[in-house]
Amino acid sequence: MRIVKDAEQRKDEILTAAERLFASRGFDATSTNDILDAVGIARGTLYYHFKSKEEILDGIIARIVDDCARKAAAVAYDRSFPVLERLRRTLMAVHLEGSAAGFVMEQIHKPQNALMHQKTQAKLAEKINPIITDILKDGIQESLFQTDYPEETVEMVMLYANTVFDDLQELSPELRPRKVAAFIYNLERLMHAAPGSLAQVLGPLF
């Protein structure tokens, strides 16, 4: 008997199968036929949900980032912890996990995938920046930080961090700690935080 599944369930199955195939075989080596076989659907069903393999990858990126944002929000809004601890826990939660996420990170750093990299960073900014901004606002209320532009401050800081520290592992042993120290030093002054307060929070993340 033919099993009929709702659109979201079928879409999720396609993304899950594609994640597994992309992670194990690579994006270029995986064909739409491979995805069809893995899910057990007709080509028309696949194209009903996704017009191309690239669009499937966009869906995978969105799903990974959404999961990251859910984890970040869960700790960011737990006000049983102090603001700085919430900030530390949130930043710890903001990283892409799993084999598919590892594949995505590998792919977006390839020169030919600059657009994919841009899409991932834009999606992360859309989902994560408001969460961190809310923590910053709480810190302002508690006089831990001071700025009239919390949204713009987070936007600038995250943009810089995502640009400079995107390939942190490729920095030389001499340059890496200097970049980290300079980032924290200037961030404390940008946010008018007590000297050394953010070093305790951000230092271990690097």
PDB file of C-alpha atoms in Angstrom:
ATOM      1  CA  MET A   1       0.000   0.000   0.000  1.00  0.00           C
ATOM      2  CA  ARG A   2       1.325   3.459  -0.946  1.00  0.00           C
ATOM      3  CA  ILE A   3       2.230   5.549   2.091  1.00  0.00           C
ATOM      4  CA  VAL A   4       1.336   9.230   1.815  1.00  0.00           C
ATOM      5  CA  LYS A   5       3.340  11.598   4.034  1.00  0.00           C
ATOM      6  CA  ASP A   6       2.728  15.264   4.703  1.00  0.00           C
ATOM      7  CA  ALA A   7       4.919  17.834   2.981  1.00  0.00           C
ATOM      8  CA  GLU A   8       7.045  18.787   5.989  1.00  0.00           C
ATOM      9  CA  GLN A   9       7.729  15.179   6.904  1.00  0.00           C
ATOM     10  CA  ARG A  10       8.769  14.350   3.348  1.00  0.00           C
ATOM     11  CA  LYS A  11      10.925  17.471   3.132  1.00  0.00           C
ATOM     12  CA  ASP A  12      12.648  16.529   6.377  1.00  0.00           C
ATOM     13  CA  GLU A  13      13.340  13.026   5.059  1.00  0.00           C
ATOM     14  CA  ILE A  14      14.939  14.452   1.933  1.00  0.00           C
ATOM     15  CA  LEU A  15      17.173  16.782   3.943  1.00  0.00           C
ATOM     16  CA  THR A  16      18.199  14.002   6.345  1.00  0.00           C
ATOM     17  CA  ALA A  17      19.113  11.658   3.492  1.00  0.00           C
ATOM     18  CA  ALA A  18      20.998  14.414   1.654  1.00  0.00           C
ATOM     19  CA  GLU A  19      22.901  15.373   4.827  1.00  0.00           C
ATOM     20  CA  ARG A  20      24.067  11.796   5.238  1.00  0.00           C
ATOM     21  CA  LEU A  21      25.083  11.451   1.588  1.00  0.00           C
ATOM     22  CA  PHE A  22      26.810  14.841   1.370  1.00  0.00           C
ATOM     23  CA  ALA A  23      28.756  14.098   4.564  1.00  0.00           C
ATOM     24  CA  SER A  24      29.868  10.639   3.448  1.00  0.00           C
ATOM     25  CA  ARG A  25      30.394  11.135  -0.299  1.00  0.00           C
ATOM     26  CA  GLY A  26      30.781  14.861  -0.690  1.00  0.00           C
ATOM     27  CA  PHE A  27      28.470  17.344  -2.386  1.00  0.00           C
ATOM     28  CA  ASP A  28      29.894  17.004  -5.895  1.00  0.00           C
ATOM     29  CA  ALA A  29      29.938  13.194  -5.792  1.00  0.00           C
ATOM     30  CA  THR A  30      26.308  12.938  -4.696  1.00  0.00           C
ATOM     31  CA  SER A  31      23.682  12.997  -7.433  1.00  0.00           C
ATOM     32  CA  THR A  32      19.989  13.684  -7.179  1.00  0.00           C
ATOM     33  CA  ASN A  33      19.498  10.036  -8.164  1.00  0.00           C
ATOM     34  CA  ASP A  34      21.424   9.020  -5.050  1.00  0.00           C
ATOM     35  CA  ILE A  35      19.073  11.124  -2.941  1.00  0.00           C
ATOM     36  CA  LEU A  36      16.028   9.691  -4.707  1.00  0.00           C
ATOM     37  CA  ASP A  37      17.206   6.143  -4.028  1.00  0.00           C
ATOM     38  CA  ALA A  38      17.986   6.900  -0.390  1.00  0.00           C
ATOM     39  CA  VAL A  39      14.543   8.369   0.283  1.00  0.00           C
ATOM     40  CA  GLY A  40      12.646   6.061  -2.068  1.00  0.00           C
ATOM     41  CA  ILE A  41      10.706   8.741  -3.907  1.00  0.00           C
ATOM     42  CA  ALA A  42      10.075   9.775  -7.495  1.00  0.00           C
ATOM     43  CA  ARG A  43      11.931  12.667  -9.110  1.00  0.00           C
ATOM     44  CA  GLY A  44       8.749  14.720  -9.290  1.00  0.00           C
ATOM     45  CA  THR A  45       8.337  14.462  -5.521  1.00  0.00           C
ATOM     46  CA  LEU A  46      11.879  15.683  -4.970  1.00  0.00           C
ATOM     47  CA  TYR A  47      11.437  18.648  -7.296  1.00  0.00           C
ATOM     48  CA  TYR A  48       8.164  19.535  -5.625  1.00  0.00           C
ATOM     49  CA  HIS A  49      10.164  20.359  -2.488  1.00  0.00           C
ATOM     50  CA  PHE A  50      13.557  21.366  -3.935  1.00  0.00           C
ATOM     51  CA  LYS A  51      14.306  22.629  -7.429  1.00  0.00           C
ATOM     52  CA  SER A  52      17.985  21.661  -7.370  1.00  0.00           C
ATOM     53  CA  LYS A  53      20.740  20.013  -5.367  1.00  0.00           C
ATOM     54  CA  GLU A  54      21.952  23.490  -4.395  1.00  0.00           C
ATOM     55  CA  GLU A  55      18.522  24.279  -2.981  1.00  0.00           C
ATOM     56  CA  ILE A  56      18.712  21.106  -0.905  1.00  0.00           C
ATOM     57  CA  LEU A  57      22.030  22.326   0.482  1.00  0.00           C
ATOM     58  CA  ASP A  58      20.399  25.664   1.360  1.00  0.00           C
ATOM     59  CA  GLY A  59      17.776  23.699   3.289  1.00  0.00           C
ATOM     60  CA  ILE A  60      20.446  21.748   5.142  1.00  0.00           C
ATOM     61  CA  ILE A  61      22.243  24.985   6.101  1.00  0.00           C
ATOM     62  CA  ALA A  62      18.979  26.517   7.341  1.00  0.00           C
ATOM     63  CA  ARG A  63      18.157  23.443   9.414  1.00  0.00           C
ATOM     64  CA  ILE A  64      21.611  23.280  11.008  1.00  0.00           C
ATOM     65  CA  VAL A  65      21.590  26.995  11.846  1.00  0.00           C
ATOM     66  CA  ASP A  66      18.041  26.792  13.238  1.00  0.00           C
ATOM     67  CA  ASP A  67      19.121  23.957  15.525  1.00  0.00           C
ATOM     68  CA  CYS A  68      22.134  26.006  16.629  1.00  0.00           C
ATOM     69  CA  ALA A  69      19.855  28.972  17.370  1.00  0.00           C
ATOM     70  CA  ARG A  70      17.491  26.839  19.459  1.00  0.00           C
ATOM     71  CA  LYS A  71      20.374  25.617  21.598  1.00  0.00           C
ATOM     72  CA  ALA A  72      21.718  29.154  21.979  1.00  0.00           C
ATOM     73  CA  ALA A  73      18.315  30.543  22.967  1.00  0.00           C
ATOM     74  CA  ALA A  74      17.807  27.821  25.571  1.00  0.00           C
ATOM     75  CA  VAL A  75      20.838  28.993  27.544  1.00  0.00           C
ATOM     76  CA  ALA A  76      20.638  32.690  26.655  1.00  0.00           C
ATOM     77  CA  TYR A  77      17.242  33.131  28.258  1.00  0.00           C
ATOM     78  CA  ASP A  78      17.950  31.081  31.362  1.00  0.00           C
ATOM     79  CA  ARG A  79      18.095  33.997  33.765  1.00  0.00           C
ATOM     80  CA  SER A  80      18.988  31.794  36.692  1.00  0.00           C
ATOM     81  CA  PHE A  81      22.592  32.412  35.578  1.00  0.00           C
ATOM     82  CA  PRO A  82      24.409  35.767  35.672  1.00  0.00           C
ATOM     83  CA  VAL A  83      24.676  37.745  32.446  1.00  0.00           C
ATOM     84  CA  LEU A  84      28.325  36.940  31.759  1.00  0.00           C
ATOM     85  CA  GLU A  85      27.741  33.242  32.340  1.00  0.00           C
ATOM     86  CA  ARG A  86      24.740  33.334  30.009  1.00  0.00           C
ATOM     87  CA  LEU A  87      26.932  35.002  27.396  1.00  0.00           C
ATOM     88  CA  ARG A  88      29.609  32.335  27.763  1.00  0.00           C
ATOM     89  CA  ARG A  89      27.099  29.489  27.529  1.00  0.00           C
ATOM     90  CA  THR A  90      25.403  31.060  24.523  1.00  0.00           C
ATOM     91  CA  LEU A  91      28.640  31.496  22.614  1.00  0.00           C
ATOM     92  CA  MET A  92      29.587  27.915  23.462  1.00  0.00           C
ATOM     93  CA  ALA A  93      26.279  26.797  21.939  1.00  0.00           C
ATOM     94  CA  VAL A  94      26.865  28.795  18.757  1.00  0.00           C
ATOM     95  CA  HIS A  95      28.830  26.311  16.720  1.00  0.00           C
ATOM     96  CA  LEU A  96      27.844  23.874  14.023  1.00  0.00           C
ATOM     97  CA  GLU A  97      27.869  20.238  15.102  1.00  0.00           C
ATOM     98  CA  GLY A  98      27.534  16.827  13.510  1.00  0.00           C
ATOM     99  CA  SER A  99      28.868  15.195  10.352  1.00  0.00           C
ATOM    100  CA  ALA A 100      26.603  17.243   8.094  1.00  0.00           C
ATOM    101  CA  ALA A 101      27.691  20.443   9.815  1.00  0.00           C
ATOM    102  CA  GLY A 102      31.298  19.401   9.363  1.00  0.00           C
ATOM    103  CA  PHE A 103      30.592  18.885   5.687  1.00  0.00           C
ATOM    104  CA  VAL A 104      28.960  22.297   5.423  1.00  0.00           C
ATOM    105  CA  MET A 105      31.935  23.984   7.096  1.00  0.00           C
ATOM    106  CA  GLU A 106      34.307  22.157   4.751  1.00  0.00           C
ATOM    107  CA  GLN A 107      32.308  23.186   1.722  1.00  0.00           C
ATOM    108  CA  ILE A 108      31.841  26.853   2.592  1.00  0.00           C
ATOM    109  CA  HIS A 109      35.587  27.381   2.938  1.00  0.00           C
ATOM    110  CA  LYS A 110      36.246  26.284  -0.622  1.00  0.00           C
ATOM    111  CA  PRO A 111      36.929  29.288  -2.921  1.00  0.00           C
ATOM    112  CA  GLN A 112      34.296  28.152  -5.410  1.00  0.00           C
ATOM    113  CA  ASN A 113      31.636  28.150  -2.685  1.00  0.00           C
ATOM    114  CA  ALA A 114      31.872  31.803  -1.658  1.00  0.00           C
ATOM    115  CA  LEU A 115      28.125  32.269  -2.091  1.00  0.00           C
ATOM    116  CA  MET A 116      27.424  29.305   0.205  1.00  0.00           C
ATOM    117  CA  HIS A 117      29.737  30.843   2.795  1.00  0.00           C
ATOM    118  CA  GLN A 118      27.902  34.148   2.521  1.00  0.00           C
ATOM    119  CA  LYS A 119      24.524  32.438   2.913  1.00  0.00           C
ATOM    120  CA  THR A 120      25.645  30.546   6.019  1.00  0.00           C
ATOM    121  CA  GLN A 121      27.052  33.653   7.681  1.00  0.00           C
ATOM    122  CA  ALA A 122      23.924  35.645   6.831  1.00  0.00           C
ATOM    123  CA  LYS A 123      21.692  32.927   8.274  1.00  0.00           C
ATOM    124  CA  LEU A 124      23.769  32.762  11.452  1.00  0.00           C
ATOM    125  CA  ALA A 125      23.587  36.546  11.836  1.00  0.00           C
ATOM    126  CA  GLU A 126      19.826  36.529  11.304  1.00  0.00           C
ATOM    127  CA  LYS A 127      19.237  33.899  13.978  1.00  0.00           C
ATOM    128  CA  ILE A 128      22.035  34.467  16.510  1.00  0.00           C
ATOM    129  CA  ASN A 129      22.587  38.226  16.634  1.00  0.00           C
ATOM    130  CA  PRO A 130      19.182  39.012  18.229  1.00  0.00           C
ATOM    131  CA  ILE A 131      19.826  36.422  20.946  1.00  0.00           C
ATOM    132  CA  ILE A 132      23.192  37.931  21.862  1.00  0.00           C
ATOM    133  CA  THR A 133      21.708  41.431  21.642  1.00  0.00           C
ATOM    134  CA  ASP A 134      19.160  40.509  24.313  1.00  0.00           C
ATOM    135  CA  ILE A 135      21.966  39.400  26.630  1.00  0.00           C
ATOM    136  CA  LEU A 136      23.808  42.648  25.963  1.00  0.00           C
ATOM    137  CA  LYS A 137      20.684  44.635  26.841  1.00  0.00           C
ATOM    138  CA  ASP A 138      20.361  42.749  30.124  1.00  0.00           C
ATOM    139  CA  GLY A 139      24.009  43.563  30.818  1.00  0.00           C
ATOM    140  CA  ILE A 140      23.337  47.236  30.127  1.00  0.00           C
ATOM    141  CA  GLN A 141      20.506  47.218  32.661  1.00  0.00           C
ATOM    142  CA  GLU A 142      22.887  45.731  35.227  1.00  0.00           C
ATOM    143  CA  SER A 143      25.582  48.314  34.355  1.00  0.00           C
ATOM    144  CA  LEU A 144      27.948  45.593  33.129  1.00  0.00           C
ATOM    145  CA  PHE A 145      28.012  47.167  29.654  1.00  0.00           C
ATOM    146  CA  GLN A 146      27.289  50.583  28.244  1.00  0.00           C
ATOM    147  CA  THR A 147      26.232  51.415  24.682  1.00  0.00           C
ATOM    148  CA  ASP A 148      23.401  53.292  23.036  1.00  0.00           C
ATOM    149  CA  TYR A 149      23.539  50.935  20.060  1.00  0.00           C
ATOM    150  CA  PRO A 150      23.294  47.327  21.286  1.00  0.00           C
ATOM    151  CA  GLU A 151      22.034  45.872  17.982  1.00  0.00           C
ATOM    152  CA  GLU A 152      24.708  47.596  15.931  1.00  0.00           C
ATOM    153  CA  THR A 153      27.399  46.692  18.454  1.00  0.00           C
ATOM    154  CA  VAL A 154      26.563  43.001  18.217  1.00  0.00           C
ATOM    155  CA  GLU A 155      26.381  43.246  14.429  1.00  0.00           C
ATOM    156  CA  MET A 156      29.865  44.789  14.216  1.00  0.00           C
ATOM    157  CA  VAL A 157      31.407  42.380  16.723  1.00  0.00           C
ATOM    158  CA  MET A 158      29.922  39.257  15.137  1.00  0.00           C
ATOM    159  CA  LEU A 159      30.846  40.388  11.643  1.00  0.00           C
ATOM    160  CA  TYR A 160      34.434  40.966  12.698  1.00  0.00           C
ATOM    161  CA  ALA A 161      34.632  37.705  14.622  1.00  0.00           C
ATOM    162  CA  ASN A 162      33.159  35.682  11.775  1.00  0.00           C
ATOM    163  CA  THR A 163      35.601  37.256   9.343  1.00  0.00           C
ATOM    164  CA  VAL A 164      38.841  37.210  11.310  1.00  0.00           C
ATOM    165  CA  PHE A 165      38.319  33.999  13.280  1.00  0.00           C
ATOM    166  CA  ASP A 166      36.629  32.025  10.532  1.00  0.00           C
ATOM    167  CA  ASP A 167      39.950  30.390   9.698  1.00  0.00           C
ATOM    168  CA  LEU A 168      41.477  30.695  13.154  1.00  0.00           C
ATOM    169  CA  GLN A 169      43.242  27.347  12.925  1.00  0.00           C
ATOM    170  CA  GLU A 170      45.249  28.611   9.943  1.00  0.00           C
ATOM    171  CA  LEU A 171      46.776  31.487  11.891  1.00  0.00           C
ATOM    172  CA  SER A 172      50.353  31.051  13.021  1.00  0.00           C
ATOM    173  CA  PRO A 173      51.018  30.137  16.674  1.00  0.00           C
ATOM    174  CA  GLU A 174      52.438  33.633  17.172  1.00  0.00           C
ATOM    175  CA  LEU A 175      49.598  35.534  15.493  1.00  0.00           C
ATOM    176  CA  ARG A 176      46.624  33.606  16.853  1.00  0.00           C
ATOM    177  CA  PRO A 177      46.911  34.579  20.569  1.00  0.00           C
ATOM    178  CA  ARG A 178      47.623  38.191  19.574  1.00  0.00           C
ATOM    179  CA  LYS A 179      44.453  38.337  17.442  1.00  0.00           C
ATOM    180  CA  VAL A 180      42.399  36.856  20.274  1.00  0.00           C
ATOM    181  CA  ALA A 181      43.877  39.194  22.898  1.00  0.00           C
ATOM    182  CA  ALA A 182      43.348  42.250  20.680  1.00  0.00           C
ATOM    183  CA  PHE A 183      39.752  41.242  19.962  1.00  0.00           C
ATOM    184  CA  ILE A 184      38.873  40.863  23.646  1.00  0.00           C
ATOM    185  CA  TYR A 185      40.785  44.024  24.609  1.00  0.00           C
ATOM    186  CA  ASN A 186      38.933  46.170  22.085  1.00  0.00           C
ATOM    187  CA  LEU A 187      35.590  44.492  22.757  1.00  0.00           C
ATOM    188  CA  GLU A 188      35.781  45.388  26.449  1.00  0.00           C
ATOM    189  CA  ARG A 189      36.372  49.002  25.516  1.00  0.00           C
ATOM    190  CA  LEU A 190      33.702  49.069  22.839  1.00  0.00           C
ATOM    191  CA  MET A 191      31.113  47.801  25.330  1.00  0.00           C
ATOM    192  CA  HIS A 192      32.570  49.769  28.293  1.00  0.00           C
ATOM    193  CA  ALA A 193      32.985  46.509  30.207  1.00  0.00           C
ATOM    194  CA  ALA A 194      35.261  46.179  33.214  1.00  0.00           C
ATOM    195  CA  PRO A 195      38.841  45.359  32.132  1.00  0.00           C
ATOM    196  CA  GLY A 196      39.347  41.607  32.167  1.00  0.00           C
ATOM    197  CA  SER A 197      35.655  40.758  32.557  1.00  0.00           C
ATOM    198  CA  LEU A 198      35.187  39.528  28.991  1.00  0.00           C
ATOM    199  CA  ALA A 199      38.596  37.875  28.923  1.00  0.00           C
ATOM    200  CA  GLN A 200      37.301  35.392  31.503  1.00  0.00           C
ATOM    201  CA  VAL A 201      34.255  34.708  29.339  1.00  0.00           C
ATOM    202  CA  LEU A 202      35.738  34.671  25.842  1.00  0.00           C
ATOM    203  CA  GLY A 203      39.287  33.495  26.445  1.00  0.00           C
ATOM    204  CA  PRO A 204      38.418  29.794  26.892  1.00  0.00           C
ATOM    205  CA  LEU A 205      36.337  29.818  23.693  1.00  0.00           C
ATOM    206  CA  PHE A 206      39.460  30.270  21.592  1.00  0.00           C
TER     207      PHE A 206
END
